[in-house]
Amino acid sequence: MSAEELKLNVEKALDEIRPFLQSDGGDINLLSIDDGKLVKVQLVGACTSCSVNQMTLKSGVEMTIKKYAPQIERVINVE
């Protein structure tokens, strides 16, 4: 998968997640994809102060991104 295809797939995954985050007053932005393995995102809005945002990141965001782009190894939130 090319870098552009990878970015498109990660964006598709984020588009799938966004409605859930937005319904709670938050959102997520893609910052970068490093070495084709590490996705850096930024949780914004209500997600920044949410006590379960790390769980959301791991169980929701990372799992969904890996469904679209299996080569992704980690997703981290950059504050």
PDB file of C-alpha atoms in Angstrom:
ATOM      1  CA  MET A   1       0.000   0.000   0.000  1.00  0.00           C
ATOM      2  CA  SER A   2       1.438   3.393  -0.983  1.00  0.00           C
ATOM      3  CA  ALA A   3       1.801   6.234   1.501  1.00  0.00           C
ATOM      4  CA  GLU A   4      -1.158   8.008  -0.116  1.00  0.00           C
ATOM      5  CA  GLU A   5      -3.355   4.880   0.066  1.00  0.00           C
ATOM      6  CA  LEU A   6      -2.347   4.398   3.690  1.00  0.00           C
ATOM      7  CA  LYS A   7      -3.318   7.985   4.526  1.00  0.00           C
ATOM      8  CA  LEU A   8      -6.668   7.558   2.754  1.00  0.00           C
ATOM      9  CA  ASN A   9      -7.369   4.345   4.681  1.00  0.00           C
ATOM     10  CA  VAL A  10      -6.483   5.951   8.002  1.00  0.00           C
ATOM     11  CA  GLU A  11      -8.759   8.893   7.146  1.00  0.00           C
ATOM     12  CA  LYS A  12     -11.574   6.432   6.328  1.00  0.00           C
ATOM     13  CA  ALA A  13     -11.091   4.835   9.747  1.00  0.00           C
ATOM     14  CA  LEU A  14     -11.209   8.230  11.452  1.00  0.00           C
ATOM     15  CA  ASP A  15     -14.364   9.121   9.506  1.00  0.00           C
ATOM     16  CA  GLU A  16     -15.954   5.969  10.934  1.00  0.00           C
ATOM     17  CA  ILE A  17     -15.010   6.972  14.487  1.00  0.00           C
ATOM     18  CA  ARG A  18     -15.726  10.707  14.257  1.00  0.00           C
ATOM     19  CA  PRO A  19     -19.534  10.586  14.729  1.00  0.00           C
ATOM     20  CA  PHE A  20     -19.108   8.818  18.085  1.00  0.00           C
ATOM     21  CA  LEU A  21     -16.551  11.366  19.284  1.00  0.00           C
ATOM     22  CA  GLN A  22     -18.578  14.302  17.985  1.00  0.00           C
ATOM     23  CA  SER A  23     -21.714  13.075  19.743  1.00  0.00           C
ATOM     24  CA  ASP A  24     -19.790  13.548  23.017  1.00  0.00           C
ATOM     25  CA  GLY A  25     -18.468  16.981  22.009  1.00  0.00           C
ATOM     26  CA  GLY A  26     -15.059  15.858  20.813  1.00  0.00           C
ATOM     27  CA  ASP A  27     -13.219  15.090  17.590  1.00  0.00           C
ATOM     28  CA  ILE A  28      -9.963  13.646  16.290  1.00  0.00           C
ATOM     29  CA  ASN A  29      -7.365  14.977  13.860  1.00  0.00           C
ATOM     30  CA  LEU A  30      -4.735  13.014  11.955  1.00  0.00           C
ATOM     31  CA  LEU A  31      -1.346  14.625  12.526  1.00  0.00           C
ATOM     32  CA  SER A  32       1.014  12.203  10.795  1.00  0.00           C
ATOM     33  CA  ILE A  33       1.839   8.657   9.817  1.00  0.00           C
ATOM     34  CA  ASP A  34       5.467   7.882  10.651  1.00  0.00           C
ATOM     35  CA  ASP A  35       7.374   5.073   8.923  1.00  0.00           C
ATOM     36  CA  GLY A  36       4.076   3.572   7.752  1.00  0.00           C
ATOM     37  CA  LYS A  37       3.597   2.098  11.245  1.00  0.00           C
ATOM     38  CA  LEU A  38       2.892   4.853  13.776  1.00  0.00           C
ATOM     39  CA  VAL A  39      -0.176   7.064  13.550  1.00  0.00           C
ATOM     40  CA  LYS A  40      -0.166  10.323  15.499  1.00  0.00           C
ATOM     41  CA  VAL A  41      -3.557  11.810  16.214  1.00  0.00           C
ATOM     42  CA  GLN A  42      -4.860  14.641  18.336  1.00  0.00           C
ATOM     43  CA  LEU A  43      -8.024  14.279  20.367  1.00  0.00           C
ATOM     44  CA  VAL A  44      -9.785  17.641  20.566  1.00  0.00           C
ATOM     45  CA  GLY A  45     -12.789  19.228  22.251  1.00  0.00           C
ATOM     46  CA  ALA A  46     -14.349  17.233  25.078  1.00  0.00           C
ATOM     47  CA  CYS A  47     -11.991  14.337  24.277  1.00  0.00           C
ATOM     48  CA  THR A  48      -9.009  16.208  25.730  1.00  0.00           C
ATOM     49  CA  SER A  49     -10.442  16.227  29.257  1.00  0.00           C
ATOM     50  CA  CYS A  50     -12.307  12.920  29.086  1.00  0.00           C
ATOM     51  CA  SER A  51     -11.086  10.456  31.702  1.00  0.00           C
ATOM     52  CA  VAL A  52     -11.413   7.490  29.327  1.00  0.00           C
ATOM     53  CA  ASN A  53      -9.679   9.045  26.305  1.00  0.00           C
ATOM     54  CA  GLN A  54      -6.741   6.588  26.463  1.00  0.00           C
ATOM     55  CA  MET A  55      -9.179   3.679  26.471  1.00  0.00           C
ATOM     56  CA  THR A  56     -11.037   5.273  23.546  1.00  0.00           C
ATOM     57  CA  LEU A  57      -7.744   5.705  21.734  1.00  0.00           C
ATOM     58  CA  LYS A  58      -6.639   2.089  22.197  1.00  0.00           C
ATOM     59  CA  SER A  59      -9.878   0.154  21.945  1.00  0.00           C
ATOM     60  CA  GLY A  60     -11.754   2.360  19.492  1.00  0.00           C
ATOM     61  CA  VAL A  61      -9.377   4.392  17.385  1.00  0.00           C
ATOM     62  CA  GLU A  62      -6.426   2.005  17.123  1.00  0.00           C
ATOM     63  CA  MET A  63      -8.636  -1.016  16.490  1.00  0.00           C
ATOM     64  CA  THR A  64     -10.569   0.759  13.731  1.00  0.00           C
ATOM     65  CA  ILE A  65      -7.419   2.094  12.066  1.00  0.00           C
ATOM     66  CA  LYS A  66      -5.873  -1.393  12.079  1.00  0.00           C
ATOM     67  CA  LYS A  67      -9.015  -2.722  10.391  1.00  0.00           C
ATOM     68  CA  TYR A  68      -8.398  -0.344   7.469  1.00  0.00           C
ATOM     69  CA  ALA A  69      -4.594  -0.413   7.600  1.00  0.00           C
ATOM     70  CA  PRO A  70      -3.288  -3.622   9.225  1.00  0.00           C
ATOM     71  CA  GLN A  71       0.369  -2.555   8.978  1.00  0.00           C
ATOM     72  CA  ILE A  72      -0.184   0.177  11.575  1.00  0.00           C
ATOM     73  CA  GLU A  73       1.444  -0.905  14.835  1.00  0.00           C
ATOM     74  CA  ARG A  74       0.563   1.950  17.184  1.00  0.00           C
ATOM     75  CA  VAL A  75      -1.670   4.979  17.486  1.00  0.00           C
ATOM     76  CA  ILE A  76      -0.663   7.734  19.885  1.00  0.00           C
ATOM     77  CA  ASN A  77      -2.367  10.931  20.976  1.00  0.00           C
ATOM     78  CA  VAL A  78      -0.237  14.076  20.741  1.00  0.00           C
ATOM     79  CA  GLU A  79      -1.505  16.786  23.048  1.00  0.00           C
TER      80      GLU A  79
END
